[in-house]
CSV table of C-alpha atoms and ligand atoms in Angstrom, one decimal:
chain,number,residue,atom,x,y,z
G,136,MET,CA,4.7,21.8,15.4
G,137,ALA,CA,6.8,23.2,18.3
G,138,PRO,CA,10.5,23.3,17.6
G,139,SER,CA,12.4,21.5,20.4
G,140,ARG,CA,15.0,24.3,20.4
G,141,ALA,CA,16.0,27.3,18.2
G,142,PHE,CA,19.3,27.0,16.5
G,143,ILE,CA,20.4,30.6,15.8
G,144,THR,CA,24.2,30.6,15.4
G,145,GLY,CA,26.5,30.7,12.3
G,146,SER,CA,26.2,31.8,8.7
G,147,ARG,CA,23.7,30.2,6.3
G,148,THR,CA,26.5,28.4,4.5
G,149,ALA,CA,28.0,27.1,7.7
G,150,LEU,CA,24.6,25.9,8.7
G,151,ARG,CA,24.0,24.1,5.5
G,152,GLN,CA,27.3,22.3,5.8
G,153,LEU,CA,26.7,21.3,9.4
G,154,ARG,CA,23.2,20.1,9.2
G,155,PRO,CA,23.5,16.6,7.7
G,156,THR,CA,26.0,15.7,10.3
G,157,LEU,CA,24.0,17.3,13.0
G,158,ALA,CA,20.8,15.4,12.1
G,159,ASN,CA,22.7,12.1,12.3
G,160,ALA,CA,24.5,12.9,15.5
G,161,CYS,CA,22.1,14.9,17.7
G,162,GLN,CA,19.4,13.3,19.9
G,163,THR,CA,17.5,16.6,19.7
G,164,ARG,CA,15.9,17.9,16.5
G,165,PHE,CA,16.9,21.5,15.7
G,166,ILE,CA,14.9,24.0,13.7
G,167,SER,CA,16.9,27.0,12.6
G,168,ALA,CA,15.9,30.7,12.8
G,169,TYR,CA,16.0,30.6,9.1
G,170,GLY,CA,13.3,27.9,8.9
G,171,TYR,CA,15.4,25.0,7.8
G,172,GLU,CA,13.8,21.6,8.6
G,173,GLN,CA,15.8,18.7,10.0
G,174,ALA,CA,14.7,15.6,8.4
G,175,LYS,CA,15.5,11.8,8.4
G,176,CYS,CA,14.8,9.1,5.9
G,177,LEU,CA,15.3,5.4,5.4
G,178,ALA,CA,17.4,5.3,2.3
G,179,PHE,CA,19.7,3.0,0.2
G,180,ASP,CA,22.4,3.5,-2.3
G,181,LYS,CA,22.2,0.2,-4.1
G,182,TYR,CA,19.7,-2.7,-4.5
G,183,GLY,CA,19.6,-5.6,-2.0
G,184,GLU,CA,17.9,-7.0,1.0
G,185,PRO,CA,16.4,-4.2,3.2
G,186,LYS,CA,18.3,-5.4,6.3
G,187,ASP,CA,21.6,-5.1,4.5
G,188,ILE,CA,21.2,-1.8,2.7
G,189,LEU,CA,18.7,0.5,4.4
G,190,LYS,CA,20.2,3.3,6.4
G,191,LEU,CA,18.7,6.1,8.5
G,192,HIS,CA,20.0,9.3,6.9
G,193,GLY,CA,19.7,12.8,8.3
G,194,HIS,CA,19.7,16.0,6.2
G,195,SER,CA,18.2,19.5,6.1
G,196,ILE,CA,15.6,21.0,4.0
G,197,SER,CA,15.7,24.8,3.2
G,198,PRO,CA,12.6,26.9,3.4
G,199,PRO,CA,10.4,26.4,0.3
G,200,HIS,CA,10.5,29.1,-2.4
G,201,GLY,CA,8.7,29.5,-5.7
G,202,ASP,CA,6.7,26.4,-6.5
G,203,LEU,CA,8.2,24.3,-3.8
G,204,VAL,CA,6.3,22.7,-0.9
G,205,THR,CA,7.6,21.2,2.3
G,206,ILE,CA,5.7,18.3,3.7
G,207,ARG,CA,5.8,16.4,7.0
G,208,PHE,CA,4.9,12.7,6.8
G,209,LEU,CA,2.1,11.4,9.1
G,210,ALA,CA,1.8,7.7,8.1
G,211,SER,CA,3.6,5.5,5.5
G,212,PRO,CA,2.9,1.8,5.1
G,213,VAL,CA,5.3,-0.9,4.2
G,214,ASN,CA,3.8,-2.8,1.2
G,215,PRO,CA,5.2,-5.9,-0.4
G,216,ALA,CA,6.1,-4.0,-3.6
G,217,ASP,CA,8.2,-1.6,-1.6
G,218,ILE,CA,10.5,-4.5,-0.7
G,219,ASN,CA,10.6,-5.7,-4.4
G,220,GLN,CA,11.6,-2.2,-5.3
G,221,ILE,CA,14.5,-2.1,-2.8
G,222,GLN,CA,15.6,-5.6,-4.1
G,223,GLY,CA,15.7,-4.1,-7.6
G,224,VAL,CA,13.1,-6.4,-9.0
G,225,TYR,CA,10.2,-4.1,-9.3
G,226,PRO,CA,9.4,-2.3,-12.7
G,227,THR,CA,9.1,1.1,-11.0
G,228,LYS,CA,12.6,2.2,-10.0
G,229,PRO,CA,13.1,4.7,-7.2
G,230,THR,CA,14.8,8.0,-7.8
G,231,PHE,CA,18.5,8.1,-6.8
G,232,THR,CA,19.6,11.6,-5.9
G,233,THR,CA,22.4,13.6,-4.3
G,234,SER,CA,19.9,16.2,-3.2
G,235,LEU,CA,19.8,14.8,0.3
G,236,GLY,CA,23.3,16.0,0.9
G,237,THR,CA,25.4,12.9,0.0
G,238,THR,CA,28.1,12.4,-2.6
G,239,ASP,CA,26.7,9.1,-3.7
G,240,PRO,CA,23.1,9.1,-4.9
G,241,LEU,CA,20.6,7.8,-2.4
G,242,ALA,CA,17.0,6.6,-2.9
G,243,VAL,CA,14.3,6.8,-0.2
G,244,GLY,CA,12.2,3.7,0.4
G,245,GLY,CA,8.4,3.5,0.4
G,246,ASN,CA,5.8,4.5,-2.2
G,247,GLU,CA,2.6,5.2,-0.3
G,248,GLY,CA,1.8,7.5,2.6
G,249,VAL,CA,0.0,10.7,3.7
G,250,ALA,CA,1.8,14.0,4.6
G,251,GLU,CA,0.8,17.4,5.9
G,252,VAL,CA,1.9,20.5,4.1
G,253,ILE,CA,3.9,22.6,6.5
G,254,ALA,CA,5.2,25.4,4.2
G,255,ALA,CA,4.6,26.4,0.6
G,256,GLY,CA,6.5,28.8,-1.7
G,257,ASN,CA,4.8,32.0,-3.0
G,258,LYS,CA,4.0,30.4,-6.5
G,259,VAL,CA,2.5,27.2,-5.2
G,260,LYS,CA,-1.0,26.5,-6.5
G,261,GLY,CA,-3.4,23.7,-5.5
G,262,VAL,CA,-2.2,23.0,-2.0
G,263,GLN,CA,-1.7,25.0,1.1
G,264,LYS,CA,-0.3,24.8,4.6
G,265,GLY,CA,-2.3,22.4,6.7
G,266,ASP,CA,-3.5,20.3,3.8
G,267,TRP,CA,-3.1,16.5,3.9
G,268,VAL,CA,-1.6,15.1,0.7
G,269,ILE,CA,-0.9,11.7,-0.9
G,270,MET,CA,1.6,10.9,-3.6
G,271,LYS,CA,0.5,11.1,-7.2
G,272,LYS,CA,2.9,8.5,-8.4
G,273,GLN,CA,5.1,5.5,-7.2
G,274,GLY,CA,8.7,6.1,-6.5
G,275,PHE,CA,8.3,9.2,-4.3
G,276,GLY,CA,10.1,7.8,-1.2
G,277,THR,CA,7.6,8.0,1.7
G,278,TRP,CA,9.7,6.5,4.5
G,279,ARG,CA,10.9,9.9,5.7
G,280,THR,CA,10.0,12.5,8.2
G,281,HIS,CA,9.9,15.4,5.7
G,282,ALA,CA,10.3,16.1,2.0
G,283,GLN,CA,10.4,19.0,-0.4
G,284,THR,CA,8.6,18.7,-3.7
G,285,THR,CA,6.4,20.5,-6.1
G,286,ALA,CA,2.6,20.5,-5.9
G,287,ASP,CA,2.2,18.5,-9.1
G,288,ASN,CA,3.6,15.4,-7.4
G,289,LEU,CA,0.9,15.6,-4.7
G,290,VAL,CA,-2.8,15.0,-4.5
G,291,PRO,CA,-4.6,17.0,-1.8
G,292,ILE,CA,-7.2,15.2,0.3
G,293,LYS,CA,-10.3,17.3,-0.1
G,294,ASN,CA,-11.8,16.5,3.2
G,295,LYS,CA,-9.8,15.0,6.0
G,296,ASP,CA,-12.4,15.4,8.7
G,297,GLY,CA,-13.2,12.2,10.5
G,298,LEU,CA,-10.2,10.4,8.9
G,299,LYS,CA,-7.1,9.0,10.6
G,300,PRO,CA,-3.6,9.3,9.0
G,301,GLU,CA,-3.3,5.5,8.7
G,302,GLN,CA,-6.6,5.4,6.7
G,303,VAL,CA,-5.5,8.1,4.3
G,304,GLY,CA,-1.9,6.7,4.1
G,305,THR,CA,-3.2,3.3,2.9
G,306,VAL,CA,-6.0,4.3,0.5
G,307,SER,CA,-4.2,4.8,-2.8
G,308,VAL,CA,-2.8,1.2,-3.5
G,309,ASN,CA,-4.8,-1.7,-2.1
G,310,PRO,CA,-8.4,-0.3,-2.0
G,311,CYS,CA,-8.0,1.2,-5.5
G,312,THR,CA,-6.6,-2.1,-6.8
G,313,ALA,CA,-9.5,-4.0,-5.4
G,314,TYR,CA,-12.0,-1.5,-6.6
G,315,ARG,CA,-10.7,-1.5,-10.2
G,316,MET,CA,-10.4,-5.3,-10.4
G,317,LEU,CA,-14.0,-5.7,-9.2
G,318,LYS,CA,-15.3,-3.1,-11.7
G,319,GLY,CA,-13.0,-3.2,-14.7
G,320,PHE,CA,-13.0,-6.8,-16.1
G,321,VAL,CA,-16.5,-8.3,-15.6
G,322,ASP,CA,-19.9,-6.6,-15.4
G,323,LEU,CA,-20.6,-8.4,-12.1
G,324,GLN,CA,-24.3,-8.2,-11.0
G,325,PRO,CA,-25.5,-8.1,-7.4
G,326,GLY,CA,-26.0,-11.6,-6.2
G,327,GLN,CA,-23.1,-12.9,-8.5
G,328,TRP,CA,-19.9,-14.2,-7.1
G,329,PHE,CA,-16.1,-13.7,-7.2
G,330,ILE,CA,-13.5,-16.0,-5.8
G,331,GLN,CA,-10.1,-14.8,-4.6
G,332,ASN,CA,-6.9,-16.1,-3.0
G,333,GLY,CA,-4.7,-14.1,-0.6
G,334,ALA,CA,-8.1,-13.0,0.8
G,335,ASN,CA,-6.6,-11.7,4.1
G,336,SER,CA,-4.2,-9.4,2.2
G,337,GLY,CA,-4.9,-5.7,2.1
G,338,VAL,CA,-6.2,-6.0,-1.4
G,339,GLY,CA,-8.2,-9.1,-0.5
G,340,ARG,CA,-9.9,-7.4,2.5
G,341,ALA,CA,-10.7,-4.3,0.4
G,342,ALA,CA,-12.3,-6.6,-2.3
G,343,ILE,CA,-14.4,-8.4,0.3
G,344,GLN,CA,-15.7,-5.1,1.7
G,345,LEU,CA,-16.3,-3.3,-1.6
G,346,GLY,CA,-17.9,-6.4,-3.1
G,347,LYS,CA,-20.3,-6.7,-0.2
G,348,LEU,CA,-21.3,-3.0,-0.5
G,349,TRP,CA,-22.0,-3.6,-4.2
G,350,GLY,CA,-24.0,-6.8,-3.6
G,351,TYR,CA,-21.4,-9.2,-4.8
G,352,LYS,CA,-20.8,-12.5,-2.9
G,353,SER,CA,-17.3,-13.8,-2.3
G,354,ILE,CA,-15.4,-17.0,-1.9
G,355,ASN,CA,-12.2,-16.3,0.0
G,356,ILE,CA,-9.1,-18.5,0.1
G,357,ILE,CA,-6.5,-18.1,2.9
G,358,ARG,CA,-3.4,-20.1,3.6
G,359,LYS,CA,-3.8,-22.9,6.2
G,360,ARG,CA,-2.0,-21.9,9.4
G,361,ASP,CA,-1.3,-23.6,12.7
G,362,THR,CA,-2.7,-20.9,15.0
G,363,GLY,CA,-5.4,-18.3,14.7
G,364,MET,CA,-7.3,-20.0,11.7
G,365,GLU,CA,-10.8,-19.8,13.1
G,366,GLU,CA,-10.1,-16.2,14.3
G,367,LEU,CA,-9.0,-15.2,10.8
G,368,LYS,CA,-12.0,-16.8,9.2
G,369,GLN,CA,-14.3,-15.0,11.6
G,370,ASP,CA,-12.5,-11.8,11.0
G,371,LEU,CA,-13.1,-12.1,7.2
G,372,HIS,CA,-16.7,-13.1,7.7
G,373,SER,CA,-17.1,-10.0,10.0
G,374,ILE,CA,-16.1,-7.7,7.1
G,375,GLY,CA,-18.5,-9.4,4.6
G,376,ALA,CA,-16.9,-12.6,3.3
G,377,ASP,CA,-19.6,-15.2,2.4
G,378,MET,CA,-17.3,-18.2,2.3
G,379,VAL,CA,-13.8,-18.6,3.7
G,380,VAL,CA,-11.8,-21.7,3.0
G,381,THR,CA,-8.1,-22.7,3.2
G,382,ASP,CA,-5.8,-23.5,0.3
G,383,GLU,CA,-6.0,-27.1,1.4
G,384,GLU,CA,-9.8,-27.2,1.5
G,385,VAL,CA,-10.2,-25.9,-2.1
G,386,GLU,CA,-8.2,-28.9,-3.3
G,387,LYS,CA,-10.6,-31.4,-1.7
G,388,LYS,CA,-13.5,-33.0,-3.6
G,389,GLU,CA,-16.0,-31.7,-1.1
G,390,PHE,CA,-15.2,-28.1,-2.1
G,391,ARG,CA,-17.1,-28.6,-5.4
G,392,ASP,CA,-20.3,-29.6,-3.5
G,393,GLN,CA,-19.8,-26.7,-1.1
G,394,VAL,CA,-19.6,-24.3,-4.1
G,395,LYS,CA,-22.6,-25.8,-5.8
G,396,SER,CA,-24.7,-25.5,-2.8
G,397,ALA,CA,-23.6,-21.9,-2.0
G,398,THR,CA,-24.2,-20.7,-5.6
G,399,ASN,CA,-27.6,-22.2,-5.8
G,400,ASN,CA,-26.4,-25.0,-8.2
G,401,GLY,CA,-24.5,-22.4,-10.4
G,402,ARG,CA,-27.6,-20.2,-10.9
G,403,GLU,CA,-25.6,-17.5,-9.1
G,404,PRO,CA,-22.5,-17.8,-11.2
G,405,ILE,CA,-18.9,-17.1,-10.1
G,406,ARG,CA,-17.7,-14.8,-12.8
G,407,LEU,CA,-14.4,-13.3,-11.5
G,408,GLY,CA,-11.3,-14.6,-9.9
G,409,LEU,CA,-8.7,-12.5,-8.2
G,410,ASN,CA,-5.2,-13.9,-8.0
G,411,CYS,CA,-2.7,-12.6,-5.4
G,412,VAL,CA,-0.7,-15.8,-4.9
G,413,GLY,CA,0.0,-17.8,-8.2
G,414,GLY,CA,1.0,-21.5,-8.5
G,415,SER,CA,-1.5,-24.3,-8.7
G,416,LEU,CA,-4.0,-22.4,-6.5
G,417,VAL,CA,-5.0,-20.5,-9.5
G,418,ASN,CA,-6.3,-23.6,-11.3
G,419,ALA,CA,-8.0,-24.8,-8.1
G,420,MET,CA,-9.9,-21.4,-8.1
G,421,ALA,CA,-10.4,-21.0,-11.8
G,422,LYS,CA,-12.1,-24.4,-12.4
G,423,HIS,CA,-15.2,-23.2,-10.4
G,424,LEU,CA,-15.7,-20.2,-12.7
G,425,ALA,CA,-18.6,-20.0,-15.1
G,426,PRO,CA,-17.8,-20.0,-18.8
G,427,ASP,CA,-16.5,-16.7,-20.2
G,428,SER,CA,-15.3,-15.6,-16.8
G,429,HIS,CA,-12.1,-13.6,-16.1
G,430,VAL,CA,-9.2,-14.3,-13.7
G,431,VAL,CA,-7.2,-11.1,-12.8
G,432,THR,CA,-3.7,-11.6,-11.5
G,433,TYR,CA,-2.3,-8.7,-9.4
G,434,GLY,CA,0.3,-10.4,-7.1
G,435,ALA,CA,2.7,-13.3,-7.0
G,436,MET,CA,3.2,-13.9,-3.3
G,437,SER,CA,4.1,-17.6,-3.7
G,438,LYS,CA,6.7,-16.6,-6.4
G,439,GLN,CA,5.3,-19.6,-8.4
G,440,PRO,CA,4.2,-19.2,-12.0
G,441,VAL,CA,0.5,-19.5,-12.7
G,442,GLN,CA,-0.4,-23.1,-13.6
G,443,LEU,CA,-3.4,-23.8,-15.8
G,444,PRO,CA,-4.9,-26.7,-17.7
G,445,THR,CA,-5.7,-25.8,-21.3
G,446,GLY,CA,-9.3,-27.0,-21.0
G,447,LEU,CA,-10.1,-23.8,-19.1
G,448,LEU,CA,-9.1,-21.8,-22.1
G,449,ILE,CA,-10.5,-24.0,-24.9
G,450,PHE,CA,-13.7,-25.3,-23.5
G,451,LYS,CA,-14.7,-22.6,-20.9
G,452,ASN,CA,-13.1,-19.6,-22.6
G,453,ILE,CA,-11.8,-18.2,-19.3
G,454,SER,CA,-9.7,-15.1,-19.9
G,455,PHE,CA,-6.6,-14.4,-17.8
G,456,ASP,CA,-5.8,-10.8,-17.3
G,457,GLY,CA,-3.4,-8.7,-15.2
G,458,PHE,CA,-3.8,-5.4,-13.4
G,459,TRP,CA,-1.2,-2.9,-12.1
G,460,VAL,CA,-2.5,0.0,-10.2
G,461,SER,CA,0.5,2.2,-10.9
G,462,LYS,CA,-0.1,2.0,-14.7
G,463,TRP,CA,-3.8,2.7,-14.3
G,464,SER,CA,-3.1,5.6,-11.9
G,465,GLU,CA,-0.8,7.2,-14.5
G,466,GLU,CA,-3.2,6.6,-17.4
G,467,ARG,CA,-6.4,7.6,-15.5
G,468,PRO,CA,-5.5,10.1,-12.8
G,469,ASP,CA,-9.0,11.5,-12.6
G,470,GLU,CA,-10.5,8.0,-12.1
G,471,LYS,CA,-7.9,7.3,-9.5
G,472,ASP,CA,-8.7,10.5,-7.6
G,473,ALA,CA,-12.4,9.6,-7.7
G,474,CYS,CA,-11.7,6.2,-6.4
G,475,VAL,CA,-9.6,7.5,-3.5
G,476,GLN,CA,-12.4,10.0,-2.7
G,477,GLU,CA,-15.1,7.3,-2.8
G,478,VAL,CA,-13.1,5.0,-0.5
G,479,LEU,CA,-12.3,7.8,1.9
G,480,ASP,CA,-16.0,8.7,2.0
G,481,LEU,CA,-16.9,5.1,2.8
G,482,THR,CA,-14.2,5.0,5.5
G,483,ARG,CA,-15.6,8.2,7.1
G,484,GLN,CA,-19.1,6.6,7.1
G,485,GLY,CA,-17.7,3.6,8.8
G,486,LYS,CA,-18.5,1.3,5.8
G,487,PHE,CA,-14.9,0.5,4.9
G,488,LYS,CA,-12.6,-0.8,7.6
G,489,ASP,CA,-8.8,-0.4,7.8
G,490,VAL,CA,-6.6,-3.5,7.4
G,491,PRO,CA,-5.1,-4.8,10.6
G,492,MET,CA,-1.9,-2.9,11.1
G,493,GLN,CA,1.3,-3.2,13.1
G,494,PRO,CA,2.2,0.5,13.7
G,495,VAL,CA,5.9,1.4,14.2
G,496,LYS,CA,6.3,4.7,15.9
G,497,TRP,CA,8.9,6.9,14.1
G,498,GLU,CA,10.1,9.6,16.6
G,499,TRP,CA,13.1,11.8,16.1
G,500,ASN,CA,15.2,9.4,18.3
G,501,THR,CA,13.9,6.1,16.9
G,502,LYS,CA,16.8,3.8,16.1
G,503,GLN,CA,17.7,2.7,12.6
G,504,GLU,CA,17.5,-1.0,13.6
G,505,GLU,CA,13.8,-0.6,14.7
G,506,LEU,CA,12.7,0.9,11.4
G,507,VAL,CA,14.7,-1.5,9.3
G,508,SER,CA,13.4,-4.6,11.1
G,509,ALA,CA,9.8,-3.4,10.5
G,510,VAL,CA,10.6,-3.3,6.8
G,511,GLN,CA,12.4,-6.6,6.8
G,512,GLY,CA,9.5,-8.2,8.7
G,513,THR,CA,7.1,-7.6,5.8
G,514,LEU,CA,8.8,-10.5,4.0
G,515,GLU,CA,7.5,-12.9,6.6
G,516,GLY,CA,4.2,-14.6,6.1
G,517,PHE,CA,1.3,-15.2,8.6
G,518,ARG,CA,1.6,-11.6,9.9
G,519,SER,CA,-1.0,-10.1,12.2
G,520,GLY,CA,-1.0,-6.8,10.3
G,521,LYS,CA,0.5,-4.5,7.8
G,522,GLY,CA,3.6,-2.6,9.0
G,523,ILE,CA,3.1,1.2,9.0
G,524,PHE,CA,5.4,4.0,10.1
G,525,MET,CA,3.4,6.5,12.3
G,526,PHE,CA,5.4,9.7,12.6
G,527,GLY,CA,5.4,11.6,15.8
G,528,GLU,CA,6.0,15.3,16.0
G,529,THR,CA,9.3,14.7,14.3
X,239,LIG,N1,-0.9,-5.2,-9.2
X,239,LIG,C1,-1.1,-4.3,-8.4
X,239,LIG,O1,-1.5,-3.1,-8.8
X,239,LIG,C2,-1.0,-4.4,-6.9
X,239,LIG,C3,-1.5,-3.5,-6.0
X,239,LIG,C4,-1.5,-3.8,-4.6
X,239,LIG,C5,-0.8,-5.0,-4.2
X,239,LIG,N2,-0.3,-5.8,-5.1
X,239,LIG,C6,0.4,-7.1,-4.8
X,239,LIG,O2,-0.6,-7.8,-4.1
X,239,LIG,C7,0.0,-8.7,-3.1
X,239,LIG,C8,-0.6,-8.4,-1.8
X,239,LIG,O3,-0.3,-7.1,-1.3
X,239,LIG,P1,-0.9,-6.5,0.0
X,239,LIG,O4,-0.4,-5.2,0.2
X,239,LIG,O5,-2.4,-6.6,-0.1
X,239,LIG,O6,-0.4,-7.5,1.0
X,239,LIG,P2,-0.4,-7.6,2.5
X,239,LIG,O7,-1.6,-6.9,3.1
X,239,LIG,O8,0.9,-7.3,3.1
X,239,LIG,O9,-0.7,-9.2,2.7
X,239,LIG,C9,0.2,-10.2,2.2
X,239,LIG,C10,-0.6,-11.4,1.7
X,239,LIG,O10,0.3,-12.3,1.1
X,239,LIG,C11,0.1,-13.6,1.7
X,239,LIG,N3,1.4,-14.3,1.6
X,239,LIG,C12,2.6,-14.0,2.2
X,239,LIG,N4,3.5,-14.8,1.8
X,239,LIG,C13,3.0,-15.8,1.1
X,239,LIG,C14,3.4,-17.0,0.4
X,239,LIG,N5,4.6,-17.3,0.4
X,239,LIG,N6,2.5,-17.7,-0.3
X,239,LIG,C15,1.2,-17.3,-0.4
X,239,LIG,N7,0.7,-16.2,0.2
X,239,LIG,C16,1.6,-15.4,0.9
X,239,LIG,C17,-0.3,-13.3,3.1
X,239,LIG,O11,-0.9,-14.5,3.6
X,239,LIG,P3,-0.5,-15.1,5.0
X,239,LIG,O12,-1.3,-14.3,6.0
X,239,LIG,O13,-1.0,-16.5,4.9
X,239,LIG,O14,0.9,-15.0,5.1
X,239,LIG,C18,-1.2,-12.1,2.9
X,239,LIG,O15,-2.5,-12.6,2.4
X,239,LIG,C19,1.5,-8.3,-3.2
X,239,LIG,O16,2.1,-9.2,-4.1
X,239,LIG,C20,1.5,-6.9,-3.8
X,239,LIG,O17,2.7,-6.6,-4.5
X,239,LIG,C21,-0.4,-5.5,-6.4
């Protein structure tokens, strides 16, 4: 990374005092002769709506010593849970800290992303300069140009060859969630079916693709939309969906016949349901399941509670479960690493495709409004792709 200009004046103390102000004020990014990195982050000091509270904050990072590592972000997505976290309604709370040079504690938004190690202290083990790393846990704060941390908060990517930052930066949440839900609740056999709503979400698309690779068939429910409906159906078929229907179509009588005929009159049972949305759609989906099947809830995009008739519980013994990738990652870090590795291998081989994305370039001079509006936009439905910050040579 070539520094845009060397900054060689003043004592270290004077430099430290000046830098947060400089980073905010200057159009040019300075790197000092002492190796201080100038950084920017999208941060907040209280919970609320992203558009009201997110601010672009500049600060400096000293050269890493001991077990510290300095990283430069390459790609960080904007996921729905990131917004819930900023609103203060997500179980994992961000870390509020004064270590970014402010008097009041700030938290940096974002939980997922990929970064490159640009410097490491002399006691660092497990990662080295040039490695790509992802975050071990939620709450790291990934909407930032640079960060300093210890290696135990990072997971190095063993082989980054043939991978793009946006693929590595989005591997740890959605594909792992889909993977675990397909494997962890029902012993689904090749030729058997699962049914899911929110099928065009990042998780839904990952489930379609992994399911196809493992020989599972899928019924995929999307929300009816005024434009682009056929294109979206085609798109999901192209990544392996067997059937794609709208939330209106599943409520119609004909849907039962469609399911019967697709599943060979039930001889290929639907044994798993994946619920991203909630509300009455869960019943519309669950009533097509074979006895003793499972419905796994992982999202609540409609903000409606799950509605179910008791007959599904009493007479069909359908089980309703929940899955949270953060808890699983903390409890089973080795399984999580293996899952990340497997999905990245599939990506490298061209067998696992990225979700459609709306990249937002984050250069040193990118304006706060542009970054904040990308975050706020995640709250809107019917999007053409997932927002993702792509960092330039910041
Ligand atoms: N439990 C876990 O471990 C876990 C892990 C990953 C994700 N999640 C959750 O899974 C959900 C999807 O995440 P993602 O990253 O895959 O999402 P995403 O790629 O950003 O896609 C959002 C999805 O939500 C749908 N949607 C948006 N507003 C909606 C509404 N009002 N009613 C119904 N559907 C709506 C969208 O459909 P349209 O195109 O029709 O708008 C789209 O399918 C989120 O709730 C997220 O928090 C949970």
